[in-house]
């Protein structure tokens, strides 16, 4: 029996459980010892991921296929750095407030890198590090947040089904249908955390 092949997506997307420290949000915040999370486990939470050719996003057949299959008709770019993002400091603060959206959050990192933190079935933070070529979908209703890493730069393609709605609903927003739907589809079915189930 050989060693199983490494998932090629892990070149650009890695995930791990976070520590509890209040240090700079842009640091990795690994636990000691490190506790990595597989991309399959992320998929159980509804978080989907792809490795794409970020140098060829304009003519990429794989991206085209994903967009067609999933109905991602809208596309724009969001560059997070003081020079390019209006109200940079306020946006950085807001991105890191724990929130959910009533639709999927789809981000394709075409340059730089950043951390998308998501809550697991037990309400623990998993840090998802997305680098150039990594694309992720966060399902509607999942609590999450975003921060730059210490390189301080990301350029992300934002995709959406139809006209985009970027509204963040800061936690708690457990009565929203999107939250209830998320729990039904990805938490209760998997026999997840009792506290989350009871609160819903
Ligand atoms: C890298 S895109 C900026 C982060 C963002 O749009 C968002 O909604 C985070 O939750
Ligand atoms: Fe978000």
GROMACS .gro file of C-alpha atoms and ligand atoms in nm:
model
  211
    1UNK     CA    1   0.000   0.000   0.000
    2UNK     CA    2   0.147   0.336  -0.102
    3UNK     CA    3   0.106   0.677   0.057
    4UNK     CA    4  -0.225   0.832  -0.058
    5UNK     CA    5  -0.183   1.112  -0.315
    6UNK     CA    6  -0.195   1.461  -0.170
    7UNK     CA    7  -0.505   1.656  -0.267
    8UNK     CA    8  -0.374   1.910  -0.526
    9UNK     CA    9  -0.613   2.173  -0.391
   10UNK     CA   10  -0.408   2.175  -0.071
   11UNK     CA   11  -0.134   2.361  -0.262
   12UNK     CA   12  -0.356   2.668  -0.240
   13UNK     CA   13  -0.617   2.597   0.027
   14UNK     CA   14  -0.529   2.475   0.375
   15UNK     CA   15  -0.748   2.463   0.684
   16UNK     CA   16  -0.682   2.420   1.055
   17UNK     CA   17  -0.844   2.463   1.394
   18UNK     CA   18  -0.759   2.798   1.552
   19UNK     CA   19  -0.613   2.868   1.894
   20UNK     CA   20  -0.790   3.100   2.140
   21UNK     CA   21  -0.529   3.375   2.153
   22UNK     CA   22  -0.616   3.744   2.108
   23UNK     CA   23  -0.297   3.813   1.913
   24UNK     CA   24  -0.301   3.988   1.574
   25UNK     CA   25  -0.582   3.841   1.360
   26UNK     CA   26  -0.342   3.827   1.062
   27UNK     CA   27  -0.122   3.563   1.228
   28UNK     CA   28  -0.197   3.196   1.148
   29UNK     CA   29  -0.334   3.111   1.495
   30UNK     CA   30  -0.245   2.742   1.479
   31UNK     CA   31  -0.310   2.525   1.783
   32UNK     CA   32  -0.017   2.356   1.952
   33UNK     CA   33   0.014   2.087   1.822
   34UNK     CA   34  -0.127   2.190   1.484
   35UNK     CA   35  -0.468   2.043   1.394
   36UNK     CA   36  -0.527   2.048   1.020
   37UNK     CA   37  -0.872   2.000   0.868
   38UNK     CA   38  -0.916   1.817   0.537
   39UNK     CA   39  -1.098   1.971   0.243
   40UNK     CA   40  -1.339   1.676   0.264
   41UNK     CA   41  -1.427   1.778   0.619
   42UNK     CA   42  -1.481   2.135   0.496
   43UNK     CA   43  -1.718   1.996   0.231
   44UNK     CA   44  -1.921   1.835   0.512
   45UNK     CA   45  -1.972   2.189   0.643
   46UNK     CA   46  -2.083   2.294   0.294
   47UNK     CA   47  -1.754   2.470   0.215
   48UNK     CA   48  -1.653   2.376  -0.141
   49UNK     CA   49  -1.309   2.428  -0.292
   50UNK     CA   50  -1.125   2.417  -0.623
   51UNK     CA   51  -0.773   2.467  -0.755
   52UNK     CA   52  -0.787   2.680  -1.070
   53UNK     CA   53  -0.537   2.842  -1.308
   54UNK     CA   54  -0.530   3.199  -1.176
   55UNK     CA   55  -0.297   3.315  -1.457
   56UNK     CA   56  -0.566   3.223  -1.708
   57UNK     CA   57  -0.893   3.316  -1.541
   58UNK     CA   58  -1.016   3.501  -1.849
   59UNK     CA   59  -1.006   3.190  -2.070
   60UNK     CA   60  -1.035   2.911  -1.818
   61UNK     CA   61  -1.275   2.640  -1.935
   62UNK     CA   62  -1.290   2.486  -1.588
   63UNK     CA   63  -1.401   2.815  -1.433
   64UNK     CA   64  -1.650   2.860  -1.718
   65UNK     CA   65  -1.796   2.516  -1.648
   66UNK     CA   66  -1.829   2.583  -1.274
   67UNK     CA   67  -2.000   2.915  -1.346
   68UNK     CA   68  -2.243   2.753  -1.589
   69UNK     CA   69  -2.323   2.458  -1.367
   70UNK     CA   70  -2.374   2.670  -1.054
   71UNK     CA   71  -2.539   2.968  -1.224
   72UNK     CA   72  -2.271   3.221  -1.130
   73UNK     CA   73  -2.373   3.487  -1.379
   74UNK     CA   74  -2.224   3.786  -1.191
   75UNK     CA   75  -1.852   3.848  -1.154
   76UNK     CA   76  -1.633   4.131  -1.028
   77UNK     CA   77  -1.308   4.177  -0.837
   78UNK     CA   78  -1.236   4.293  -0.485
   79UNK     CA   79  -0.881   4.405  -0.407
   80UNK     CA   80  -0.812   4.439  -0.037
   81UNK     CA   81  -0.532   4.687   0.032
   82UNK     CA   82  -0.538   5.051   0.149
   83UNK     CA   83  -0.472   5.192  -0.200
   84UNK     CA   84  -0.750   5.002  -0.378
   85UNK     CA   85  -1.029   4.948  -0.125
   86UNK     CA   86  -1.233   5.257  -0.029
   87UNK     CA   87  -1.283   5.287   0.352
   88UNK     CA   88  -1.014   5.023   0.398
   89UNK     CA   89  -0.994   5.030   0.780
   90UNK     CA   90  -1.371   5.013   0.827
   91UNK     CA   91  -1.406   4.731   0.571
   92UNK     CA   92  -1.125   4.529   0.730
   93UNK     CA   93  -1.300   4.562   1.066
   94UNK     CA   94  -1.638   4.465   0.921
   95UNK     CA   95  -1.501   4.165   0.729
   96UNK     CA   96  -1.371   4.027   1.060
   97UNK     CA   97  -1.702   4.059   1.243
   98UNK     CA   98  -1.863   3.715   1.260
   99UNK     CA   99  -2.151   3.717   1.013
  100UNK     CA  100  -2.358   3.521   0.763
  101UNK     CA  101  -2.509   3.593   0.423
  102UNK     CA  102  -2.842   3.482   0.282
  103UNK     CA  103  -2.662   3.357  -0.033
  104UNK     CA  104  -2.337   3.176  -0.105
  105UNK     CA  105  -2.013   3.370  -0.067
  106UNK     CA  106  -1.796   3.271  -0.363
  107UNK     CA  107  -1.437   3.392  -0.372
  108UNK     CA  108  -1.162   3.303  -0.617
  109UNK     CA  109  -0.818   3.427  -0.513
  110UNK     CA  110  -0.637   3.541  -0.827
  111UNK     CA  111  -0.350   3.712  -0.638
  112UNK     CA  112  -0.229   3.738  -0.279
  113UNK     CA  113  -0.393   3.539   0.000
  114UNK     CA  114  -0.625   3.564   0.299
  115UNK     CA  115  -0.805   3.377   0.575
  116UNK     CA  116  -1.172   3.283   0.563
  117UNK     CA  117  -1.268   3.157   0.912
  118UNK     CA  118  -1.574   2.933   0.938
  119UNK     CA  119  -1.755   2.777   1.234
  120UNK     CA  120  -1.761   2.397   1.249
  121UNK     CA  121  -2.043   2.171   1.378
  122UNK     CA  122  -1.927   2.235   1.734
  123UNK     CA  123  -1.906   2.612   1.685
  124UNK     CA  124  -1.524   2.606   1.680
  125UNK     CA  125  -1.330   2.828   1.439
  126UNK     CA  126  -1.162   2.666   1.141
  127UNK     CA  127  -0.919   2.895   0.958
  128UNK     CA  128  -0.924   2.846   0.578
  129UNK     CA  129  -0.615   2.991   0.411
  130UNK     CA  130  -0.681   3.067   0.047
  131UNK     CA  131  -0.392   3.151  -0.183
  132UNK     CA  132  -0.356   3.230  -0.554
  133UNK     CA  133  -0.554   2.974  -0.755
  134UNK     CA  134  -0.785   2.874  -0.470
  135UNK     CA  135  -1.159   2.918  -0.505
  136UNK     CA  136  -1.405   2.856  -0.221
  137UNK     CA  137  -1.779   2.865  -0.176
  138UNK     CA  138  -1.917   2.936   0.170
  139UNK     CA  139  -2.279   2.821   0.187
  140UNK     CA  140  -2.563   3.059   0.270
  141UNK     CA  141  -2.616   3.073   0.645
  142UNK     CA  142  -2.270   2.965   0.766
  143UNK     CA  143  -2.115   3.194   1.029
  144UNK     CA  144  -1.778   3.318   0.904
  145UNK     CA  145  -1.536   3.612   0.885
  146UNK     CA  146  -1.244   3.724   0.670
  147UNK     CA  147  -0.902   3.871   0.739
  148UNK     CA  148  -0.589   3.940   0.540
  149UNK     CA  149  -0.280   3.745   0.647
  150UNK     CA  150   0.054   3.911   0.725
  151UNK     CA  151   0.123   3.966   0.352
  152UNK     CA  152  -0.163   4.218   0.362
  153UNK     CA  153  -0.298   4.173   0.013
  154UNK     CA  154  -0.563   3.977  -0.175
  155UNK     CA  155  -0.731   4.016  -0.512
  156UNK     CA  156  -1.044   3.805  -0.520
  157UNK     CA  157  -1.293   3.738  -0.796
  158UNK     CA  158  -1.644   3.757  -0.649
  159UNK     CA  159  -1.910   3.547  -0.815
  160UNK     CA  160  -2.283   3.549  -0.757
  161UNK     CA  161  -2.608   3.401  -0.889
  162UNK     CA  162  -2.788   3.701  -1.042
  163UNK     CA  163  -2.771   4.050  -0.892
  164UNK     CA  164  -2.528   4.047  -0.598
  165UNK     CA  165  -2.637   4.100  -0.239
  166UNK     CA  166  -2.337   4.153  -0.012
  167UNK     CA  167  -2.530   4.225   0.311
  168UNK     CA  168  -2.359   4.075   0.618
  169UNK     CA  169  -2.585   3.972   0.908
  170UNK     CA  170  -2.368   3.986   1.217
  171UNK     CA  171  -2.409   3.708   1.471
  172UNK     CA  172  -2.661   3.637   1.617
  173UNK     CA  173  -2.905   3.605   1.327
  174UNK     CA  174  -3.033   3.255   1.399
  175UNK     CA  175  -3.393   3.322   1.291
  176UNK     CA  176  -3.307   3.393   0.928
  177UNK     CA  177  -3.433   3.120   0.690
  178UNK     CA  178  -3.080   3.098   0.545
  179UNK     CA  179  -2.943   3.008   0.890
  180UNK     CA  180  -3.216   2.754   0.956
  181UNK     CA  181  -3.162   2.603   0.612
  182UNK     CA  182  -2.789   2.579   0.674
  183UNK     CA  183  -2.839   2.398   1.004
  184UNK     CA  184  -3.089   2.158   0.847
  185UNK     CA  185  -2.866   2.076   0.551
  186UNK     CA  186  -2.521   2.067   0.707
  187UNK     CA  187  -2.542   2.043   1.085
  188UNK     CA  188  -2.848   1.850   1.200
  189UNK     CA  189  -2.814   1.589   0.924
  190UNK     CA  190  -2.457   1.518   1.035
  191UNK     CA  191  -2.557   1.482   1.401
  192UNK     CA  192  -2.359   1.793   1.490
  193UNK     CA  193  -2.338   2.005   1.801
  194UNK     CA  194  -2.637   1.990   2.033
  195UNK     CA  195  -2.600   2.350   2.146
  196UNK     CA  196  -2.624   2.483   1.790
  197UNK     CA  197  -2.920   2.256   1.716
  198UNK     CA  198  -3.099   2.362   2.032
  199UNK     CA  199  -3.043   2.732   1.962
  200UNK     CA  200  -3.186   2.711   1.609
  201LIG     C1  201  -1.158   3.878  -0.017
  201LIG     S1  202  -1.317   3.935  -0.044
  201LIG     C2  203  -1.351   4.033   0.099
  201LIG     C3  204  -1.422   3.959   0.207
  201LIG     C4  205  -1.569   3.953   0.180
  201LIG     O1  206  -1.616   3.997   0.079
  201LIG     C5  207  -1.656   3.891   0.277
  201LIG     O2  208  -1.787   3.897   0.256
  201LIG     C6  209  -1.614   3.826   0.383
  201LIG     O3  210  -1.699   3.759   0.457
  202LIG    FE1  211  -1.896   3.729   0.430
   0.00000   0.00000   0.00000
